[in-house]
Coordinates of C-alpha atoms and ligand atoms in Angstrom, one line a residue:
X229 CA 113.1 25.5 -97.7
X230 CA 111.7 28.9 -97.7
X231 CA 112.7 30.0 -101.2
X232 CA 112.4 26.3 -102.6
X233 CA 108.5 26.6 -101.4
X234 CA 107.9 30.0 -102.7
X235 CA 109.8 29.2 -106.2
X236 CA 107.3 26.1 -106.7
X237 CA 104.5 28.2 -105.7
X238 CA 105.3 30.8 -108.6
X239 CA 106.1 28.3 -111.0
X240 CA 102.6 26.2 -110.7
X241 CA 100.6 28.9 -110.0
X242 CA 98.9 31.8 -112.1
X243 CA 99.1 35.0 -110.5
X244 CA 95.9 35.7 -109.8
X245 CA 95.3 32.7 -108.1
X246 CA 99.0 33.3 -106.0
X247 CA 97.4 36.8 -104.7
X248 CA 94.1 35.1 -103.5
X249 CA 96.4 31.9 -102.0
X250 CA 99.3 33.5 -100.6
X251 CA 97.8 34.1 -96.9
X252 CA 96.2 30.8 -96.9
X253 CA 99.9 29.2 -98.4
X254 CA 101.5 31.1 -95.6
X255 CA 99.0 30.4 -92.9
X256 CA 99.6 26.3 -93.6
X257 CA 103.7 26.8 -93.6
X258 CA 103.3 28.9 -90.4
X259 CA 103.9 25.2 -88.0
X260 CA 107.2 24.5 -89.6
X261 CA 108.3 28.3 -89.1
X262 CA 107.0 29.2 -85.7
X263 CA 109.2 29.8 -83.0
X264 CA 110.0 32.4 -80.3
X265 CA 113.2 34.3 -81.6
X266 CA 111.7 37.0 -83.8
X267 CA 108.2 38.8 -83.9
X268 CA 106.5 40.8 -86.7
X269 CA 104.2 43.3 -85.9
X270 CA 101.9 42.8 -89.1
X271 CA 100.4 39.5 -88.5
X272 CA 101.5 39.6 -85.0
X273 CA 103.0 36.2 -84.9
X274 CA 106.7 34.9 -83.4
X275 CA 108.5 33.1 -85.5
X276 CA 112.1 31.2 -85.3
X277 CA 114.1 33.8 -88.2
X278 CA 112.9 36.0 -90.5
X279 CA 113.8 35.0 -94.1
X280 CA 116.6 36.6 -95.2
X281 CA 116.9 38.3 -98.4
X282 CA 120.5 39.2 -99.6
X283 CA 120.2 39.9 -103.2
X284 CA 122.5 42.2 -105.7
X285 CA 120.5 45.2 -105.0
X286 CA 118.1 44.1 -101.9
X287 CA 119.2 43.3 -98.6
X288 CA 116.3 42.6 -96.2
X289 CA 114.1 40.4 -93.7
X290 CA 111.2 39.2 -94.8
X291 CA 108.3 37.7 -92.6
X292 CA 107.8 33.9 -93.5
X293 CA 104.3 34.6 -92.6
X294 CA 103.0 37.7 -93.8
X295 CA 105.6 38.9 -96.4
X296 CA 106.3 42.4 -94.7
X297 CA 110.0 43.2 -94.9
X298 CA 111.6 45.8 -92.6
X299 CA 110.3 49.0 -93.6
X300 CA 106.8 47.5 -93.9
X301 CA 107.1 46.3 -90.2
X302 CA 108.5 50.0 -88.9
X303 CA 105.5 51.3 -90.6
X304 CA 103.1 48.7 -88.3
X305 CA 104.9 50.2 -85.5
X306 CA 104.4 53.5 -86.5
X307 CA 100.7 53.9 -87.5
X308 CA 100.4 52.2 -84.3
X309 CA 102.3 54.7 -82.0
X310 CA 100.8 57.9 -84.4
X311 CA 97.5 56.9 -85.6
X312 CA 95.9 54.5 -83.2
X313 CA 92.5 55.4 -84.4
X314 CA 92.3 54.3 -88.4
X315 CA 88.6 54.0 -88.1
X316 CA 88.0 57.5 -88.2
X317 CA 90.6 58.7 -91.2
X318 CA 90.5 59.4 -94.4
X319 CA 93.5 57.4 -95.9
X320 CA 95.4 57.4 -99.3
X321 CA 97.6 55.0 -99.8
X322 CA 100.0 54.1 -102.1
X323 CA 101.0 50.3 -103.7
X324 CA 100.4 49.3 -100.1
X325 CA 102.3 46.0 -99.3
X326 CA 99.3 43.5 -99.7
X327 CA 99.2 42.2 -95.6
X328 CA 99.0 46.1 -94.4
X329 CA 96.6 47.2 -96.8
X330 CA 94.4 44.0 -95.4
X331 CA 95.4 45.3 -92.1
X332 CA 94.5 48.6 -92.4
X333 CA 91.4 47.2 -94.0
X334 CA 89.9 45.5 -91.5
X335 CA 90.3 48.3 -89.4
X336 CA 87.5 49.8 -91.5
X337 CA 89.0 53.2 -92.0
X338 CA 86.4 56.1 -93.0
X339 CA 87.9 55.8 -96.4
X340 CA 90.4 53.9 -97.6
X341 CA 92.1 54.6 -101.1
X342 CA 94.1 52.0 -101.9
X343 CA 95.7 52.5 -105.3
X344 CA 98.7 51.4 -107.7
X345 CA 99.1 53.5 -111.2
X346 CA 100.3 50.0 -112.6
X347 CA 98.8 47.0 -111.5
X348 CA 94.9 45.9 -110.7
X349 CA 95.4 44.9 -107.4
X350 CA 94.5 47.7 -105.5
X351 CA 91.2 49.3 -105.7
X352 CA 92.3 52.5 -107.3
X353 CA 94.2 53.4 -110.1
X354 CA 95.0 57.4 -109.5
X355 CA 97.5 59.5 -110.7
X356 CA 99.5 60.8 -108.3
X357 CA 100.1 64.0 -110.5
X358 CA 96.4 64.4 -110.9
X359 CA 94.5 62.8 -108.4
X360 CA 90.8 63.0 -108.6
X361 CA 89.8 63.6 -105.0
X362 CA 88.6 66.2 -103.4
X363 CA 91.1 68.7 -102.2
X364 CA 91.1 69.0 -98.2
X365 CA 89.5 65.9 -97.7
X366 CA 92.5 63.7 -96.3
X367 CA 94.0 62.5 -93.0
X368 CA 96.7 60.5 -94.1
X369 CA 98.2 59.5 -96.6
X370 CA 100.8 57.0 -97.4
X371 CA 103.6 57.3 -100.1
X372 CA 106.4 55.1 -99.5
X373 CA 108.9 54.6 -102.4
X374 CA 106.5 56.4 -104.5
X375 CA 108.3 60.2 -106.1
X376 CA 111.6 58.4 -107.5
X377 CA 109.7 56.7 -109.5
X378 CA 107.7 60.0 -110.8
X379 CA 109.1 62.6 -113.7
X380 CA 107.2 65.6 -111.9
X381 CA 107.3 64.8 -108.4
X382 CA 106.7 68.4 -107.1
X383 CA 103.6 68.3 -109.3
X384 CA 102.7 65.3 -107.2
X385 CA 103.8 66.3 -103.9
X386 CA 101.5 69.2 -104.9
X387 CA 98.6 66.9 -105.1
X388 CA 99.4 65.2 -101.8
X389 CA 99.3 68.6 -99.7
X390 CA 95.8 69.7 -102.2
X391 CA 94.1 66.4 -100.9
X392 CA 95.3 66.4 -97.4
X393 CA 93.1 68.4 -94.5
X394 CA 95.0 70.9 -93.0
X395 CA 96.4 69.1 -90.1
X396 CA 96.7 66.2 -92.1
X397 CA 100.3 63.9 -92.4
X398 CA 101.6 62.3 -95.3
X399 CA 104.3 59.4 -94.3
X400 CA 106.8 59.0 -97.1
X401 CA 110.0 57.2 -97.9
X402 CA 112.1 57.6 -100.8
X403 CA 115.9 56.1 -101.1
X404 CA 118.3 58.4 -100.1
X405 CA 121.6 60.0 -99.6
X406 CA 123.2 62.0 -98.2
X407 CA 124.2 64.0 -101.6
X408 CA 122.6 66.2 -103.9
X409 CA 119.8 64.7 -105.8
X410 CA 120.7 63.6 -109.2
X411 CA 117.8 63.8 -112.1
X412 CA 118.2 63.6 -115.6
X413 CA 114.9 63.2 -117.6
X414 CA 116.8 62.7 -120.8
X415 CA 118.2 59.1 -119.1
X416 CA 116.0 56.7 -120.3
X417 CA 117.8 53.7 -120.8
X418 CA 116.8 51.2 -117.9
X419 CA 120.6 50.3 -117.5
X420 CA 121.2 54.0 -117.1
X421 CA 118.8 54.5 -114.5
X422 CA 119.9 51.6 -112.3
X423 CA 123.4 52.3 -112.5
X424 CA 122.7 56.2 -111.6
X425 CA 119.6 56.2 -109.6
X426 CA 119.4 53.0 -108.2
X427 CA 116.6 50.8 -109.9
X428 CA 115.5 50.5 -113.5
X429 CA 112.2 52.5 -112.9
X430 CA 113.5 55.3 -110.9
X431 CA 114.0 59.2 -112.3
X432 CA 116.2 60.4 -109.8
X433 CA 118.1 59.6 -107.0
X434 CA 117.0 62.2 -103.9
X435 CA 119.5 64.2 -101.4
X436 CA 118.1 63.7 -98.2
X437 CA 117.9 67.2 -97.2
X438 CA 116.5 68.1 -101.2
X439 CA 113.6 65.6 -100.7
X440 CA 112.7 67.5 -97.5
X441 CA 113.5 71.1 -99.3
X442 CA 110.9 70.3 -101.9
X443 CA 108.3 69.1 -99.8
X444 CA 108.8 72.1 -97.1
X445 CA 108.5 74.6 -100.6
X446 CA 105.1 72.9 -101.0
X447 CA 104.4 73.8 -97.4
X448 CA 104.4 71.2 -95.5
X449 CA 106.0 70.6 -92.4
X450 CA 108.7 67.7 -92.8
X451 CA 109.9 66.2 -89.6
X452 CA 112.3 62.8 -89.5
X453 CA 111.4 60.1 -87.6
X454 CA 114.4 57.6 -86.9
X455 CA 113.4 54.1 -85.8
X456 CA 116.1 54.0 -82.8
X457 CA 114.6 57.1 -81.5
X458 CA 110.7 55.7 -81.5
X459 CA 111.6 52.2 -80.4
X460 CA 113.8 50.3 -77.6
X461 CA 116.8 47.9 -79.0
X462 CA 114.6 45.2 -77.7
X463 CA 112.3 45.6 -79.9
X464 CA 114.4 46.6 -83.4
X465 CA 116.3 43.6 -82.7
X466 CA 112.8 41.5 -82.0
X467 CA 111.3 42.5 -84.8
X468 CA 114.5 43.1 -87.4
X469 CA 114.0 46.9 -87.7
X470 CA 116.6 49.1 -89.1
X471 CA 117.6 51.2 -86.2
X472 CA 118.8 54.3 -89.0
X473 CA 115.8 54.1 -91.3
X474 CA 113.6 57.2 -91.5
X475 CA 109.7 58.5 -91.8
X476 CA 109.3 61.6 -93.8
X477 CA 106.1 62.4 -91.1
X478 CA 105.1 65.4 -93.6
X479 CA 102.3 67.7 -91.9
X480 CA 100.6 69.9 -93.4
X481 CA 99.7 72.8 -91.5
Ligands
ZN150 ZN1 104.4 38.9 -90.5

């Protein structure tokens, strides 16, 4: 019913007017979805299943109400537990999924950046590579499945750990292995880059302990934050976190 719903909605609708509906589309489909068997920590409702999503190269568990899929959800959780106070930060953040960046929003943060390099939707358009903000002038900021997509990410890590105050984090994610990272800027071909990297848009596909190397050569201080460490089984299973997933919680000293 899900999917039928959300297929009509794309087909009849432009997308301007889908990003302006969606909450209110969601918030009227909330009584047939509502139940007590799962609960997401972005729009803080219970609900009877998370949607799942089991395509060719996407497995997840989305939130009928809000959209947020797992990672989104671990990051609620996390901001929560680490940064409990957004009203006072200085935030960056990158193509924030649409119901956090409202949450984080109306938590009227000092400063909130929002900004996607290729879409209008967020407020800001920045470069990572050249970001025109000030340097030391950061608390947080918020890079999730950002550098694979970036030919020079060092360039842009470099402009993460420029903006950030010292004692200032940077939460990342990136997709992983437990390999060596394999880049080849001379692969171009879209079908290249999914079959070696992982998605058609991606550069490279990171070693887990690289990714951490080349952000500790910047300077900052990576530590990994597993889900199953930060939060009991009751509430993975509640909420459909992934108990393995990791925060790059990047500090700068
Ligand atoms: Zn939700």
């Amino acid at each position: 019913m899900y999917s039928i719903l959300k297929r009509l909605a794309l087909s009849l609708l432009p997308s301007s007017a889908l990003d302006a509906l969606e909450f209110p589309l969601r918030s009227l489909y909330y009584p047939f979805v509502k139940g007590d068997k799962v609960h997401c920590p972005c729009c803080n409702r219970s609900y009877k299943s998370f949607q799942e999503m089991n395509r060719e190269d996407f497995e997840d568990q989305l939130c009928p109400g809000c959209g947020s899929i797992q990672r989104t959800r671990l990051l609620r959780e996390y901001l929560n537990l680490e940064f409990p106070k957004l009203q006072e930060l200085h935030i960056l953040h990158f193509s924030p999924h649409k119901y956090l960046r409202k949450i984080i929003l109306n938590e009227k943060p000092a400063n909130y950046y929002d900004t996607d390099f290729v879409s209008t939707r967020c407020r800001y358009q920045f470069d990572i590579t050249a970001l025109e903000l000030d340097s030391n002038s950061l608390d947080l900021i918020i890079a999730y499945h950002i550098f694979e997509h970036i030919p020079n990410d060092r360039l842009a890590m470099q402009e993460c750990f420029r903006t950030l105050k010292p004692n200032g984090r940077m939460l990342a994610q990136v997709p992983w292995r437990e390999e060596r990272t394999i880049e080849d800027p001379s692969i171009t071909d879209p079908k290249d880059r999914l079959r070696l990297f992982g998605q058609e848009d991606h550069v490279r596909y990171y070693g887990r302990e690289d990714f951490i190397k080349r952000l500790e050569e910047l300077g900052f201080e990576v530590q990994e934050k597993k889900a199953q460490d930060l939060f009991d089984a009751n509430t993975l299973e509640k909420e459909s976190l992934r108990g393995e997933e990791i925060i790059f919680d990047c500090f700068k000293p």
